[in-house]
XYZ file of C-alpha atoms in Angstrom:
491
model
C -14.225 -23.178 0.630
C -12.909 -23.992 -2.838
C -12.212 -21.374 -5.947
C -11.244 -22.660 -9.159
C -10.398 -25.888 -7.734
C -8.127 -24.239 -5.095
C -9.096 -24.796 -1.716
C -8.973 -22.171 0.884
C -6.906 -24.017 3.497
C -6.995 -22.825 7.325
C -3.016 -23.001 7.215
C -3.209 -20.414 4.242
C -5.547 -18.226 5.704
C -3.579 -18.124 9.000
C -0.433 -17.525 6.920
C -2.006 -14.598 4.793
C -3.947 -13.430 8.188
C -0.943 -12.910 9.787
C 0.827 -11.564 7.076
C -1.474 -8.766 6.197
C -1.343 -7.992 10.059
C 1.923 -5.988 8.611
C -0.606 -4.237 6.050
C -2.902 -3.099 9.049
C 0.020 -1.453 11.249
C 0.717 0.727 7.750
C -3.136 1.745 7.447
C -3.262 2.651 11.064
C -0.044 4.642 11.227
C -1.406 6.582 8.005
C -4.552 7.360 9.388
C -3.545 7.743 13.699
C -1.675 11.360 13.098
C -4.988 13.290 11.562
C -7.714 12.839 14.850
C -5.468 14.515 17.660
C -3.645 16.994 15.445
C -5.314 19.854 18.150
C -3.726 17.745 20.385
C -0.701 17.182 19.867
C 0.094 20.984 18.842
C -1.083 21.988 22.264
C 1.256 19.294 23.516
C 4.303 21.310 21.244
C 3.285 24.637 22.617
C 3.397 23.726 26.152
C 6.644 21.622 25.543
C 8.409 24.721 23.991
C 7.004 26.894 27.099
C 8.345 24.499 29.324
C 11.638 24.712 27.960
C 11.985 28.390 26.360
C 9.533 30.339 28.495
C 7.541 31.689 25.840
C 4.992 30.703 23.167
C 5.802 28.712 20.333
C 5.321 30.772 17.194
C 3.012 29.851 14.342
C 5.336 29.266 11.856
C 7.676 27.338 14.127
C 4.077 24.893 15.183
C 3.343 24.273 11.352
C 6.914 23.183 10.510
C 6.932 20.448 13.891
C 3.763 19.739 12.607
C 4.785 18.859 9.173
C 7.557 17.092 10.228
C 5.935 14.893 12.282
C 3.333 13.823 9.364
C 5.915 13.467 6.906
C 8.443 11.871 8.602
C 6.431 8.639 8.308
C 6.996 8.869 4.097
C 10.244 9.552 4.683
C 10.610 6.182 6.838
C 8.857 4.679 4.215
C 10.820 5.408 1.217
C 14.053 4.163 3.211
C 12.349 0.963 4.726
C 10.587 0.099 1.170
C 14.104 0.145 -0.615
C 15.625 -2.308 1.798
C 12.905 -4.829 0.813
C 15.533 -6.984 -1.318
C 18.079 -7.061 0.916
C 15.968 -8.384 3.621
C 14.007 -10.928 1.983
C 16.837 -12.482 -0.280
C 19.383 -12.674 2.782
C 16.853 -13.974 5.641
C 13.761 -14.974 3.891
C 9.970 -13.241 3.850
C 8.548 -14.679 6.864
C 11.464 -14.056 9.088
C 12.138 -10.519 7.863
C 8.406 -9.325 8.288
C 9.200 -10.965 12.298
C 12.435 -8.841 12.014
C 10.627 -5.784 10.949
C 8.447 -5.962 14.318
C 11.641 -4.761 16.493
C 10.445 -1.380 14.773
C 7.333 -1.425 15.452
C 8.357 -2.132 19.276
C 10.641 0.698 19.241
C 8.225 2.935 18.108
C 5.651 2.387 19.980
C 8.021 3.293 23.025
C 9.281 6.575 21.185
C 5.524 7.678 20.154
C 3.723 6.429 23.805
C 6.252 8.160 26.284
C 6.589 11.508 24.348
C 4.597 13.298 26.462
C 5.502 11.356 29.778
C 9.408 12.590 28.518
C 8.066 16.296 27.353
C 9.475 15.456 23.841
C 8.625 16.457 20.678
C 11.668 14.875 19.192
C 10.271 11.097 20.189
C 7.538 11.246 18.811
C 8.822 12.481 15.368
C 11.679 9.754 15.170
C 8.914 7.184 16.407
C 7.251 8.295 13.226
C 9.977 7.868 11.120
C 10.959 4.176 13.162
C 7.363 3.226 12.273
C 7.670 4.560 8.714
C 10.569 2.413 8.274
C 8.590 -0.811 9.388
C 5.851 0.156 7.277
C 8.220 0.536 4.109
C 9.845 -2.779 4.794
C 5.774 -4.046 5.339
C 4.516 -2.903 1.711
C 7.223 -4.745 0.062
C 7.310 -7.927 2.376
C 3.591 -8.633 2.826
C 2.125 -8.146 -1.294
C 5.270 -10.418 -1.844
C 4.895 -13.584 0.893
C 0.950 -13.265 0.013
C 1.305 -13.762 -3.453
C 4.153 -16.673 -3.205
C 2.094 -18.975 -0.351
C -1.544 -18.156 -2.829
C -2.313 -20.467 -5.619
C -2.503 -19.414 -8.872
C -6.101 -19.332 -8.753
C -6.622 -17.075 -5.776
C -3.471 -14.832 -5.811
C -5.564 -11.876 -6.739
C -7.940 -12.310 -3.942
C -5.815 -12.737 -1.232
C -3.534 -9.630 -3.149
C -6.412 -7.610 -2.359
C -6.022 -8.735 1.038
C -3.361 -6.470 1.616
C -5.230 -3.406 0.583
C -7.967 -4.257 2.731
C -5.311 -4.591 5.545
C -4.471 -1.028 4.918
C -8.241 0.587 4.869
C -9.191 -1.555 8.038
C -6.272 -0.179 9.974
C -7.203 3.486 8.640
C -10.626 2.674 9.736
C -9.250 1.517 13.687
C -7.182 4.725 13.621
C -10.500 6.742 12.619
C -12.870 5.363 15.122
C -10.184 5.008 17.865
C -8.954 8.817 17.099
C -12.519 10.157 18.043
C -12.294 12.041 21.207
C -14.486 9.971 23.813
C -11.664 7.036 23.264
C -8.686 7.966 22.610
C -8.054 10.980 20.797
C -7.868 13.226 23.728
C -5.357 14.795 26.031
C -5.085 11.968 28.293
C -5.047 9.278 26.094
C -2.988 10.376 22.932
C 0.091 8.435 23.671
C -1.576 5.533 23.555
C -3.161 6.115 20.603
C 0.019 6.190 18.766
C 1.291 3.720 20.779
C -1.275 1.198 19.855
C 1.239 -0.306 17.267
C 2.923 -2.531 20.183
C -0.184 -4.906 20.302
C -0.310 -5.612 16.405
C 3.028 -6.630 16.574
C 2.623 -8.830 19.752
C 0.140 -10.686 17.799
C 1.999 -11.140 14.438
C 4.943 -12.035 16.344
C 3.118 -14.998 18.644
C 1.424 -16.013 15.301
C 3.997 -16.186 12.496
C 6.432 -19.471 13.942
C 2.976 -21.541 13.074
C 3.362 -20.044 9.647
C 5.455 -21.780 6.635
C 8.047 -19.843 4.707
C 7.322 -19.021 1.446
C 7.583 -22.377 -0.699
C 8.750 -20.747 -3.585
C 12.166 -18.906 -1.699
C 13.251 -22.094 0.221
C 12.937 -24.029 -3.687
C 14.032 -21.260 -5.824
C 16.427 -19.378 -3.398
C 17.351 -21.507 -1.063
C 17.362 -24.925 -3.130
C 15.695 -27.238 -0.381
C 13.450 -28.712 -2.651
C 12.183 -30.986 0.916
C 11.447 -28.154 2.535
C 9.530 -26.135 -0.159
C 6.891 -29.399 -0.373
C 6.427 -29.382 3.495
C 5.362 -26.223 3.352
C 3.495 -26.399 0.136
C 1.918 -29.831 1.550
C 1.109 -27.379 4.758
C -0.707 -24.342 3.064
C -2.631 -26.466 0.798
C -4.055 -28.785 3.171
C -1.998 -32.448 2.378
C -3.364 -31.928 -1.347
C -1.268 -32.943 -4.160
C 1.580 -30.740 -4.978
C 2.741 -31.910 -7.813
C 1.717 -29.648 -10.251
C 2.972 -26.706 -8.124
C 6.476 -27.911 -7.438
C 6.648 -28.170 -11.347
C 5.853 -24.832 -11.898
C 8.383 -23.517 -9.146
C 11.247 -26.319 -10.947
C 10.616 -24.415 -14.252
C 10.921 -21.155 -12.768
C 13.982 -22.506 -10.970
C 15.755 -23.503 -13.902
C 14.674 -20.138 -15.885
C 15.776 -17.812 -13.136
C 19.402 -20.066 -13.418
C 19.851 -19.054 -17.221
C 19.175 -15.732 -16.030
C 22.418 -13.321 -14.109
C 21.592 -12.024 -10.869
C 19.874 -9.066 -11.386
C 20.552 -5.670 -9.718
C 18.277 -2.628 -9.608
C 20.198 -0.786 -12.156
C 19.255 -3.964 -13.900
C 15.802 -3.901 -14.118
C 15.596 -0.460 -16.270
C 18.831 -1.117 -18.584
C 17.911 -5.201 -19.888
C 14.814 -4.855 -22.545
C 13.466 -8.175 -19.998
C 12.974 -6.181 -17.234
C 12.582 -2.872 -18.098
C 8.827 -2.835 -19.776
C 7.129 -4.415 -16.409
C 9.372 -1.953 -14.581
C 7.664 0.614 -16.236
C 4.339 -0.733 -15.855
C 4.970 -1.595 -12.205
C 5.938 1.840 -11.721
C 2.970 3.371 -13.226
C 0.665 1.575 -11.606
C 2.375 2.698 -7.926
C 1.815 6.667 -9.622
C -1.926 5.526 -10.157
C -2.373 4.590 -6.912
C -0.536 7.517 -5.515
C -1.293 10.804 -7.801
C -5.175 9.895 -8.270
C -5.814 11.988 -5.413
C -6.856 9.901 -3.441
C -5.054 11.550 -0.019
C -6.528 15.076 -1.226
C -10.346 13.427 -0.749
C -9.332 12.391 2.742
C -7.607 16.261 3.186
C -10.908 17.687 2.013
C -13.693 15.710 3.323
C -13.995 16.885 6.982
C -14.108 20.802 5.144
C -16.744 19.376 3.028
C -18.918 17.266 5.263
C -18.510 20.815 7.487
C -20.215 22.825 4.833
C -23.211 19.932 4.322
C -24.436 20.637 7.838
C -22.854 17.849 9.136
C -22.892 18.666 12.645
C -20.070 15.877 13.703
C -17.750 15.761 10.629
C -15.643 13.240 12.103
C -18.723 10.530 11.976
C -18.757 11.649 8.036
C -15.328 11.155 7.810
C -15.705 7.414 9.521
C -17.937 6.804 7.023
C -16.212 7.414 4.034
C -13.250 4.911 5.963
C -16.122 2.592 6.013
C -17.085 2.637 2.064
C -13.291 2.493 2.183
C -13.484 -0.749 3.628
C -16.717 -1.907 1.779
C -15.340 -1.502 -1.451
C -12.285 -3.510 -0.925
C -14.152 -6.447 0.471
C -15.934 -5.994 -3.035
C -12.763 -5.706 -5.280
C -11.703 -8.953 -2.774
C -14.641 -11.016 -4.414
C -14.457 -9.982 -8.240
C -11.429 -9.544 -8.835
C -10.491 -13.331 -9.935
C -13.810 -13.024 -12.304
C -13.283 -9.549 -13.717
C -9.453 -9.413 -14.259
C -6.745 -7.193 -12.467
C -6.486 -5.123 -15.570
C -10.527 -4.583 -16.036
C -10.687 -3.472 -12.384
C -8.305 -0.929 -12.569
C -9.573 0.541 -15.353
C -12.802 0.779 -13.998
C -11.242 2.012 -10.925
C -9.318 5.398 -13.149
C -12.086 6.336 -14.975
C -15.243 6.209 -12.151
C -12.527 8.567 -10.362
C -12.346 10.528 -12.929
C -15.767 11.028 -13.697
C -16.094 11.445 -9.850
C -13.687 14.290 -9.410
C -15.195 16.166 -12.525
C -18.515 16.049 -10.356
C -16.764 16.857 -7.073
C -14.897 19.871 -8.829
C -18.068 21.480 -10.387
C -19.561 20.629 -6.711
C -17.088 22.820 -4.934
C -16.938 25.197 -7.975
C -20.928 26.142 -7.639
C -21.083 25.753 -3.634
C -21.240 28.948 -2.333
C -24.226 30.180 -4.921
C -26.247 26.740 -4.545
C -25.863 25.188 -0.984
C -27.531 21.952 -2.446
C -24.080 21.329 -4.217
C -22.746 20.242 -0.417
C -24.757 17.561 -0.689
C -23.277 16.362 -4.492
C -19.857 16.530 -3.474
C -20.285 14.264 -0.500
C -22.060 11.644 -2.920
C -18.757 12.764 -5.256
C -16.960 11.739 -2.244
C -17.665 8.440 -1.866
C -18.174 7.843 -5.408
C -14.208 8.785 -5.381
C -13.343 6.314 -2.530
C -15.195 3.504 -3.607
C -14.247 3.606 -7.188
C -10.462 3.865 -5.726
C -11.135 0.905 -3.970
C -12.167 -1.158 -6.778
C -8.966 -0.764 -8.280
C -6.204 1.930 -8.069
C -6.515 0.553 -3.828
C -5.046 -2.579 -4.134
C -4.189 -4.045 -7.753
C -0.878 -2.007 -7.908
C 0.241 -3.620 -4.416
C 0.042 -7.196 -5.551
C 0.536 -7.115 -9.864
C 3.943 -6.194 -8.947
C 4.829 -9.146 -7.579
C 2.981 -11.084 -10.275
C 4.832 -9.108 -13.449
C 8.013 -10.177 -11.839
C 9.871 -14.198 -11.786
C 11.453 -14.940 -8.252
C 14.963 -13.482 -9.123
C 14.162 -9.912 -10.460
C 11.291 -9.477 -8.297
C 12.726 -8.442 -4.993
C 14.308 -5.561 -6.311
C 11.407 -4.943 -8.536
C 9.177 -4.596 -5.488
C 11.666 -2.372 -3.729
C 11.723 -0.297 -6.161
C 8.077 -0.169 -7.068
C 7.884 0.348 -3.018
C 10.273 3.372 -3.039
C 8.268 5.141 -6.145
C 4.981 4.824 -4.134
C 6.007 6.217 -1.162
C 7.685 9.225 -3.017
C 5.019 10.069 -4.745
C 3.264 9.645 -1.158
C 5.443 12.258 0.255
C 5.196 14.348 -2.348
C 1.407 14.628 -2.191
C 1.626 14.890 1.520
C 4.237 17.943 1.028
C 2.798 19.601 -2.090
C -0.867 19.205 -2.133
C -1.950 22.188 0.638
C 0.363 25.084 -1.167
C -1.106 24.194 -5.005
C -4.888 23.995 -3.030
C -4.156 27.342 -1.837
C -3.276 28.435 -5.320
C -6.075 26.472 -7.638
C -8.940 26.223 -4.866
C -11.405 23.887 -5.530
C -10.033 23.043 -9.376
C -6.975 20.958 -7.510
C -9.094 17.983 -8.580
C -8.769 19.299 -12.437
C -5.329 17.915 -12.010
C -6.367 14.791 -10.695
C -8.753 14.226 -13.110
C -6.092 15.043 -16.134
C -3.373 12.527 -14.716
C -6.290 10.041 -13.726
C -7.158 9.754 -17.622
C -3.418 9.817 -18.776
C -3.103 6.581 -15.999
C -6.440 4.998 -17.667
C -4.808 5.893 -21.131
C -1.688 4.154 -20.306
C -3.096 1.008 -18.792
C -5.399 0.098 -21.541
C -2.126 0.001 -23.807
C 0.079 -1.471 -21.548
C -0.937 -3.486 -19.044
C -1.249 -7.067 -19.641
C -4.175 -8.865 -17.662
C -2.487 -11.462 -15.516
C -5.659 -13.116 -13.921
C -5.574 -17.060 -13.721
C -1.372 -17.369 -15.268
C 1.706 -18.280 -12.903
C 4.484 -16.261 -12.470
C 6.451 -18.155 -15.320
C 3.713 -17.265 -17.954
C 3.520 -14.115 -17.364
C 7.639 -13.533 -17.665
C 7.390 -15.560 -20.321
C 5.012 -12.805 -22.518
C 7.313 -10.004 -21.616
C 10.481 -12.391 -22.434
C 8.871 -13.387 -26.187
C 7.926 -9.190 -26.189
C 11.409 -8.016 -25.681
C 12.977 -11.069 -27.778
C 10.870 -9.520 -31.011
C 11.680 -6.296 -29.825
C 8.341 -5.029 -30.300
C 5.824 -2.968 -28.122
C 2.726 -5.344 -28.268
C -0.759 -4.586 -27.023
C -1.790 -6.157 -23.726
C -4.082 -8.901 -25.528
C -1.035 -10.055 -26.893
C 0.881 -9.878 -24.235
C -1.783 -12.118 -22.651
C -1.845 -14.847 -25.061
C 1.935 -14.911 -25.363
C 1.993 -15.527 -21.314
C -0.698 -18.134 -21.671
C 0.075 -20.086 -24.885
C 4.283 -20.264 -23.766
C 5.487 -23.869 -22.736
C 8.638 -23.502 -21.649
């Protein structure tokens, strides 16, 4: 397979496979905790009987509850902040093997809760697992993008993304109760994360390091063409070693640069913006409210198994990725997530009028389900997985590890947040919750057609190089500008 002159190698694609394997453990730990909720709060009750003699009340069941889904974000926001510190002091592909001791140890917390009649190991298995899948959103969109040519970066990017819906999908299908979301089986359902982690772990020593840390980092300029030589099949390398020397000797008339860094130099601090936004997008679109709603929904419909409903909404979930996967090297990251904002918008305008009019016309069930997936597939076309990977691609090798932790950190925040927040303003606003959606899904769309530059078909260097010319004029230029600075620049 060749794109643009860039052949898909079977080195790269076992490299990015096993990679995005990280990406897959983070979809499935998002998705695992909804199926056996009943569950696993019948599990708490009896575990409090056992050791109190009397029932667990409801307020004290809501809070565990809570904990236990939210303790994953929290995880997250700790393990995505690390992400420099791992991958400039041991290296991308050795840090995402590092990160698997997590998953390992939370697999044990999560699958012998019940055998131990605790509560308290299965939350701190959640927030172990959190941690790895922190750590995995910062390492994965990073090694992905700096093993890719220039040429297919975006499309393997997307890769990531489609990790994440694919593992939501596994958590979906094996949540249902004839497999494993049942009383019997629970443990091992959130215990499945061992075997994921086997597998990454038996595959990654027959993957390279990135090319572009042993050159740029590490300064073994012998090592950084084997590996080059490996991913793109023996094929001349040349040009790409080049690009990685000019970006070598860039990032050397640059200072190290710190997090604090990254906001206070005018270099850094307009693609920190942007790369901070575009985590928001991802995270405030409402997106996680869809998922909240959509068993109530498909409930109302008629739909007599909601949880087949809700599968298939995972499923256009997955579809559309696989679609964003194949046009997003034609269309542009920028075009994509455009489209992305505004078909959500449009869709949550249709599912709030839905919801609005469905107890007078019972027909309206039927337009908020298409309002649904309309919402899910347009989120997969862009807000999904553009913000994941155009971090690392707004970013040169020294700034960007920090960059992506903190770009990491942001996400998951506004993740929690959500998570915390959504259910008490749905209990105040009803069915207009996705008003607010729709108002901060326009002020995202607003915001990227001013400011973010396109970055389809340019290498790293050409892209830093439009924000470096931006912030040496001192000016706030429009992203076309932006775009022919990165692409014209020979430095």
């Amino acid at each position: 397979m060749d794109s643009g002159g860039k052949q898909v190698t079977a080195q790269l694609l076992l490299a990015v496979g096993t990679a995005v394997i990280g990406s897959l453990q983070f979809g499935y730990n998002t998705g695992v905790i909804n199926a056996p909720q009943a569950i696993i709060e019948a599990f708490y009750n009896e575990t409090w009987f056992d050791r109190y003699q009397t029932q667990i009340t409801k307020t004290n069941l809501i809070t565990l509850w809570s904990v236990s889904v939210s303790m994953f974000s929290v995880g997250g926001i700790f393990g995505s902040f690390s992400v420099g510190v791992f991958v400039n002091r041991f290296g991308r592909k050795k840090s995402m093997l590092m990160a698997n001791s997590l998953a390992f140890i939370s697999a044990a917390l999560m699958g012998f809760s019940k055998l131990a009649a605790s509560w308290e190991m299965l939350i701190i298995g959640r927030f172990v697992v959190g941690l790895y899948s922190g750590m995995s959103t910062g390492f994965v969109p990073m090694y992905v993008g700096e093993v890719s040519p220039t040429a297919l970066r975006g499309a393997l990017g997307t890769l990531h993304q489609l990790g994440i819906v694919t593992g939501i999908l596994i958590a979906q299908v094996f949540g249902m109760e004839s497999i494993m979301g049942n009383a019997e089986l629970w443990p091992l359902l959130l215990g499945f994360t061992f075997i994921p982690a086997v597998v990454q772990c038996a595959l990654f020593p027959f993957c390279p390091e990135s090319p572009r840390y042993l050159l740029i980092n590490r300064n073994e300029e012998n090592k950084a063409k084997a590996a080059l030589k490996k991913l793109r099949g023996g094929a001349d390398v040349s040009a790409d070693m080049q690009e990685m020397k000019e970006e070598s000797r860039q990032m050397m008339r640059e200072k190290k640069v710190t997090i604090p860094e990254l906001f206070r130099s005018p270099l850094y601090r307009q693609p920190m913006i942007i790369a901070i936004m575009l985590q928001l997008s991802q995270q405030l679109s409402g997106i996680n409210a869809v998922f909240y709603y959509s068993t109530a929904i498909f409930q109302k419909a008629g739909v007599s198994q909601p949880v087949y409903a809700t599968i298939g909404a995972g499923v256009v979930n997955t579809a559309f990725t696989v679609v964003s996967l194949f046009v997003v090297e034609r269309a542009g990251r920028r075009s994509l997530h455009l489209l992305g904002l505004i078909g959500m918008a449009a869709s949550a305008v249709l599912m709030t009028v839905a919801l609005a009019l469905l107890e007078q016309m019972k027909w309206m069930s039927y337009l908020s389900i298409v309002a649904i997936f309309g919402f899910v597939a347009f989120f997969e076309i862009g807000p999904g997985p553009i913000p994941w990977f155009i971090v690392a691609e707004l970013f040169s090798q020294g700034p960007r590890p920090s960059a992506m932790a903190v770009a990491g950190f942001c996400n998951w925040t506004a993740n929690f947040i959500v998570g915390m927040g959504f259910q008490y303003v749905e209990a105040v606003t009803g069915p207009y919750v996705f008003v607010i959606f729709t108002v901060l899904l326009i002020f995202f769309f607003i915001f990227t057609y001013f400011k973010v530059p396109e970055t389809k078909g340019r290498t790293f260097d050409e892209i830093a190089a439009g924000f470096r010319q931006s912030a040496a004029t001192g000016a706030e230029k429009h992203p076309e500008e932006l775009n022919s600075l990165g692409a014209d620049s020979q430095l």
